[in-house]
CSV table of C-alpha atoms in Angstrom, one decimal:
chain,number,residue,atom,x,y,z
A,1,UNK,CA,8.6,135.7,146.4
A,2,UNK,CA,8.2,136.8,142.8
A,3,UNK,CA,8.3,140.4,144.0
A,4,UNK,CA,11.5,139.8,145.9
A,5,UNK,CA,13.2,138.1,143.0
A,6,UNK,CA,12.2,141.0,140.7
A,7,UNK,CA,13.4,143.6,143.2
A,8,UNK,CA,16.8,142.0,144.2
A,9,UNK,CA,17.5,140.0,141.0
A,10,UNK,CA,20.8,138.1,141.3
A,11,UNK,CA,22.4,140.6,143.8
A,12,UNK,CA,23.4,138.8,147.0
A,13,UNK,CA,21.6,140.1,150.1
A,14,UNK,CA,21.9,139.5,153.8
A,15,UNK,CA,19.1,137.4,155.1
A,16,UNK,CA,17.9,140.2,157.3
A,17,UNK,CA,17.5,142.5,154.3
A,18,UNK,CA,15.4,140.0,152.4
A,19,UNK,CA,13.2,139.1,155.3
A,20,UNK,CA,12.6,142.8,156.3
A,21,UNK,CA,11.5,143.5,152.7
A,22,UNK,CA,9.3,140.4,152.8
A,23,UNK,CA,7.8,141.7,156.0
A,24,UNK,CA,7.1,145.1,154.3
A,25,UNK,CA,5.5,143.4,151.3
A,26,UNK,CA,3.3,141.3,153.6
A,27,UNK,CA,1.8,144.5,155.0
A,28,UNK,CA,1.1,146.0,151.5
A,29,UNK,CA,-2.6,146.2,150.4
A,30,UNK,CA,-3.9,143.4,148.1
A,31,UNK,CA,-5.2,144.9,144.9
A,32,UNK,CA,-7.7,143.8,142.3
A,33,UNK,CA,-10.2,144.9,139.7
A,34,UNK,CA,-13.4,143.9,137.9
A,35,UNK,CA,-13.6,145.9,134.7
A,36,UNK,CA,-13.4,149.6,135.5
A,37,UNK,CA,-13.9,149.0,139.3
A,38,UNK,CA,-10.6,148.7,141.1
A,39,UNK,CA,-9.9,148.1,144.8
A,40,UNK,CA,-7.3,147.8,147.5
A,41,UNK,CA,-7.9,145.7,150.6
A,42,UNK,CA,-5.7,146.4,153.6
A,43,UNK,CA,-5.5,145.7,157.3
A,44,UNK,CA,-6.2,148.7,159.5
A,45,UNK,CA,-3.7,149.9,162.0
A,46,UNK,CA,-3.7,148.5,165.5
A,47,UNK,CA,-7.1,146.8,166.1
A,48,UNK,CA,-9.0,148.4,163.3
A,49,UNK,CA,-11.0,146.2,161.0
A,50,UNK,CA,-9.9,145.3,157.5
A,51,UNK,CA,-10.7,148.1,155.0
A,52,UNK,CA,-11.8,148.0,151.4
A,53,UNK,CA,-11.0,151.0,149.2
A,54,UNK,CA,-13.2,150.7,146.1
A,55,UNK,CA,-12.7,153.1,143.2
A,56,UNK,CA,-14.4,153.9,140.0
A,57,UNK,CA,-12.6,156.6,138.0
A,58,UNK,CA,-12.2,159.6,140.4
A,59,UNK,CA,-14.9,158.3,142.8
A,60,UNK,CA,-13.9,156.4,145.9
A,61,UNK,CA,-15.6,154.6,148.7
A,62,UNK,CA,-13.9,153.1,151.8
A,63,UNK,CA,-15.6,150.7,154.2
A,64,UNK,CA,-14.7,148.3,157.0
A,65,UNK,CA,-15.3,144.5,156.9
A,66,UNK,CA,-15.3,142.0,159.7
A,67,UNK,CA,-12.7,139.2,160.1
A,68,UNK,CA,-13.3,136.1,158.1
A,69,UNK,CA,-15.8,138.0,155.9
A,70,UNK,CA,-17.8,135.9,153.5
A,71,UNK,CA,-19.1,137.2,150.2
A,72,UNK,CA,-22.4,138.0,151.8
A,73,UNK,CA,-20.7,139.8,154.7
A,74,UNK,CA,-18.8,141.9,152.1
A,75,UNK,CA,-22.0,142.9,150.4
A,76,UNK,CA,-23.6,143.8,153.7
A,77,UNK,CA,-20.6,145.9,154.7
A,78,UNK,CA,-20.8,147.7,151.4
A,79,UNK,CA,-24.5,148.4,151.7
A,80,UNK,CA,-24.1,149.7,155.3
A,81,UNK,CA,-21.6,152.2,154.1
A,82,UNK,CA,-23.9,153.4,151.4
A,83,UNK,CA,-26.6,153.8,154.0
A,84,UNK,CA,-24.5,156.4,156.0
A,85,UNK,CA,-27.1,159.2,156.5
A,86,UNK,CA,-24.3,161.7,157.1
A,87,UNK,CA,-23.1,161.4,153.5
A,88,UNK,CA,-26.2,160.9,151.5
A,89,UNK,CA,-24.7,161.9,148.1
A,90,UNK,CA,-21.1,161.0,148.6
A,91,UNK,CA,-21.0,157.6,147.0
A,92,UNK,CA,-23.9,157.7,144.6
A,93,UNK,CA,-21.6,157.3,141.5
A,94,UNK,CA,-20.1,154.1,142.8
A,95,UNK,CA,-23.4,152.8,144.1
A,96,UNK,CA,-24.9,153.4,140.6
A,97,UNK,CA,-22.0,151.7,138.9
A,98,UNK,CA,-22.2,148.6,141.1
A,99,UNK,CA,-26.0,148.4,140.7
A,100,UNK,CA,-25.5,148.1,136.9
A,101,UNK,CA,-23.4,144.9,137.3
A,102,UNK,CA,-25.0,141.7,136.3
A,103,UNK,CA,-25.8,139.2,139.1
A,104,UNK,CA,-22.8,137.1,138.2
A,105,UNK,CA,-20.5,140.1,138.0
A,106,UNK,CA,-21.8,141.4,141.3
A,107,UNK,CA,-21.3,138.0,143.0
A,108,UNK,CA,-17.8,137.6,141.5
A,109,UNK,CA,-16.6,141.0,142.6
A,110,UNK,CA,-17.7,140.7,146.2
A,111,UNK,CA,-16.3,137.1,146.2
A,112,UNK,CA,-12.9,138.5,145.0
A,113,UNK,CA,-13.1,141.2,147.8
A,114,UNK,CA,-13.7,138.5,150.4
A,115,UNK,CA,-10.8,136.4,149.1
A,116,UNK,CA,-8.6,139.5,149.2
A,117,UNK,CA,-9.5,140.2,152.8
A,118,UNK,CA,-8.6,136.7,153.7
A,119,UNK,CA,-5.3,137.1,151.9
A,120,UNK,CA,-4.6,140.3,153.8
A,121,UNK,CA,-5.4,138.6,157.2
A,122,UNK,CA,-3.0,135.6,156.4
A,123,UNK,CA,-0.2,137.9,155.2
A,124,UNK,CA,-0.5,140.0,158.4
A,125,UNK,CA,-0.2,136.9,160.5
A,126,UNK,CA,2.9,135.9,158.5
A,127,UNK,CA,4.4,139.3,159.0
A,128,UNK,CA,3.9,139.2,162.7
A,129,UNK,CA,5.5,135.8,163.0
A,130,UNK,CA,8.5,137.0,161.0
A,131,UNK,CA,9.0,140.0,163.2
A,132,UNK,CA,8.7,138.0,166.4
A,133,UNK,CA,10.8,134.9,165.5
A,134,UNK,CA,13.7,136.0,163.3
A,135,UNK,CA,17.0,136.8,165.2
A,136,UNK,CA,17.0,140.5,164.5
A,137,UNK,CA,19.2,141.4,167.5
A,138,UNK,CA,21.9,138.9,166.6
A,139,UNK,CA,21.9,140.1,163.0
A,140,UNK,CA,22.2,143.7,164.2
A,141,UNK,CA,25.4,142.8,166.1
A,142,UNK,CA,26.7,141.0,163.1
A,143,UNK,CA,25.9,143.9,160.7
A,144,UNK,CA,27.6,146.3,163.1
A,145,UNK,CA,30.8,144.2,163.2
A,146,UNK,CA,30.8,143.6,159.4
A,147,UNK,CA,29.9,147.2,158.4
A,148,UNK,CA,26.8,146.1,156.5
A,149,UNK,CA,24.6,149.2,156.5
A,150,UNK,CA,21.6,147.7,154.7
A,151,UNK,CA,21.4,144.8,157.1
A,152,UNK,CA,21.8,147.1,160.1
A,153,UNK,CA,19.0,149.4,158.9
A,154,UNK,CA,16.8,146.3,158.2
A,155,UNK,CA,17.3,145.0,161.7
A,156,UNK,CA,16.5,148.4,163.2
A,157,UNK,CA,13.4,148.7,161.1
A,158,UNK,CA,12.3,145.3,162.4
A,159,UNK,CA,12.6,146.4,166.1
A,160,UNK,CA,16.2,145.4,167.0
A,161,UNK,CA,17.3,147.4,170.1
A,162,UNK,CA,20.4,149.5,169.3
A,163,UNK,CA,20.9,150.1,173.1
A,164,UNK,CA,20.9,146.4,174.0
A,165,UNK,CA,24.3,145.1,175.0
A,166,UNK,CA,25.8,141.7,174.4
A,167,UNK,CA,27.3,139.4,177.0
A,168,UNK,CA,30.4,141.6,177.1
A,169,UNK,CA,28.5,144.8,177.5
A,170,UNK,CA,29.1,145.9,173.9
A,171,UNK,CA,26.3,147.6,172.0
A,172,UNK,CA,26.0,147.8,168.3
A,173,UNK,CA,27.8,151.2,168.4
A,174,UNK,CA,30.7,149.6,170.3
A,175,UNK,CA,31.1,147.0,167.6
A,176,UNK,CA,30.9,149.5,164.8
A,177,UNK,CA,33.4,151.8,166.5
A,178,UNK,CA,35.8,148.9,167.3
A,179,UNK,CA,36.0,147.9,163.7
A,180,UNK,CA,36.1,151.4,162.3
A,181,UNK,CA,32.7,151.5,160.5
A,182,UNK,CA,32.3,155.3,160.5
A,183,UNK,CA,29.3,155.1,158.1
A,184,UNK,CA,27.3,153.2,160.7
A,185,UNK,CA,27.7,155.7,163.5
A,186,UNK,CA,25.1,158.2,162.5
A,187,UNK,CA,22.4,155.7,161.7
A,188,UNK,CA,22.9,154.0,165.1
A,189,UNK,CA,22.8,157.4,166.9
A,190,UNK,CA,19.7,158.4,165.0
A,191,UNK,CA,18.1,155.1,166.1
A,192,UNK,CA,18.8,155.9,169.7
A,193,UNK,CA,22.2,154.4,170.5
A,194,UNK,CA,23.8,155.7,173.6
A,195,UNK,CA,27.0,157.4,172.5
A,196,UNK,CA,28.5,157.3,176.0
A,197,UNK,CA,27.6,153.8,177.1
A,198,UNK,CA,30.4,151.9,178.8
A,199,UNK,CA,30.9,148.2,178.0
A,200,UNK,CA,31.9,145.5,180.5
A,201,UNK,CA,35.6,146.6,180.4
A,202,UNK,CA,34.7,150.3,181.1
A,203,UNK,CA,35.1,151.6,177.5
A,204,UNK,CA,32.7,153.8,175.5
A,205,UNK,CA,32.6,153.5,171.7
A,206,UNK,CA,35.0,156.5,171.3
A,207,UNK,CA,37.5,154.7,173.6
A,208,UNK,CA,37.5,151.7,171.3
A,209,UNK,CA,37.7,153.7,168.1
A,210,UNK,CA,40.7,155.6,169.6
A,211,UNK,CA,42.4,152.5,170.9
A,212,UNK,CA,42.2,150.8,167.4
A,213,UNK,CA,43.2,154.0,165.6
A,214,UNK,CA,40.1,154.5,163.5
A,215,UNK,CA,40.3,158.2,162.9
A,216,UNK,CA,37.2,158.5,160.8
A,217,UNK,CA,35.1,156.7,163.3
A,218,UNK,CA,36.5,158.9,166.1
A,219,UNK,CA,35.5,162.0,164.0
A,220,UNK,CA,32.0,160.7,163.4
A,221,UNK,CA,31.5,159.8,167.1
A,222,UNK,CA,32.5,163.3,168.2
A,223,UNK,CA,30.4,164.9,165.6
A,224,UNK,CA,27.5,163.0,167.1
A,225,UNK,CA,28.1,164.0,170.6
A,226,UNK,CA,30.9,161.7,172.0
A,227,UNK,CA,33.1,163.3,174.7
A,228,UNK,CA,36.8,163.0,174.1
A,229,UNK,CA,37.4,163.5,177.8
A,230,UNK,CA,34.9,160.9,179.0
A,231,UNK,CA,36.6,158.8,181.7
A,232,UNK,CA,36.6,155.1,181.2
A,233,UNK,CA,38.5,152.2,182.9
A,234,UNK,CA,40.8,153.6,185.5
A,235,UNK,CA,39.9,157.1,184.4
A,236,UNK,CA,41.4,156.8,181.0
A,237,UNK,CA,39.9,159.2,178.4
A,238,UNK,CA,39.8,158.7,174.6
A,239,UNK,CA,42.2,161.6,174.2
A,240,UNK,CA,44.7,160.0,176.6
A,241,UNK,CA,44.4,156.7,174.8
A,242,UNK,CA,45.0,158.4,171.4
A,243,UNK,CA,48.1,160.3,172.7
A,244,UNK,CA,49.4,157.1,174.2
A,245,UNK,CA,49.1,155.3,170.9
A,246,UNK,CA,50.8,158.1,169.0
A,247,UNK,CA,53.7,158.1,171.5
A,248,UNK,CA,54.1,154.4,171.1
A,249,UNK,CA,54.1,154.7,167.3
A,250,UNK,CA,56.7,157.5,167.5
A,251,UNK,CA,58.9,155.4,169.8
A,252,UNK,CA,58.6,152.4,167.4
A,253,UNK,CA,59.6,154.7,164.5
A,254,UNK,CA,62.7,155.8,166.3
């Protein structure tokens, strides 16, 4: 929480942006130090064990530790790594530095490492719950309609599906196009949005942008592969819809 307050200050942020950042911070390594020995403890990718990255000056030693590791488990994992016969001289500097700790210092350091490993495990569990339980898909739709790029990117980062349609068949790209948010089109397409998807009424995003006279959105859609001659409901194309709107406006002017 302190890190989030420092990062965002008093600037108002959409909930999705704050929670996506909280998720990222929860996956960050836990850092600590004892004198000139410093470390990072992090959860390995996928099913890999928790890893400790122990450093002294330019020397570095990395070793795996089991789940729920006690202080004693941490010491054993460290000693097993030192006993790797394939690298007999690789970690002699760190091994020598650790051997010169007093008994109390030795115990305190490995206790701190065990506590850091537990903190990493708890944070990882919190991050997983956050990803699974927050309404990222609904927030993606809202961000697309509101033109909120930071929120949209946060939702995509957290796994919201840009190709998923709502009850009316509209995807996030349909909503962004309907409301003329040209700046959202490329991020959505880059994330895998279907530029030619038809909604429940038979309109593609370009149809909606043309219908509501959003010229910049039309331009961005076509720059990203939209077809101005794509047939929609009753065979109508975006070009035909645009021409019809122009003809209507000219008649109104007369």
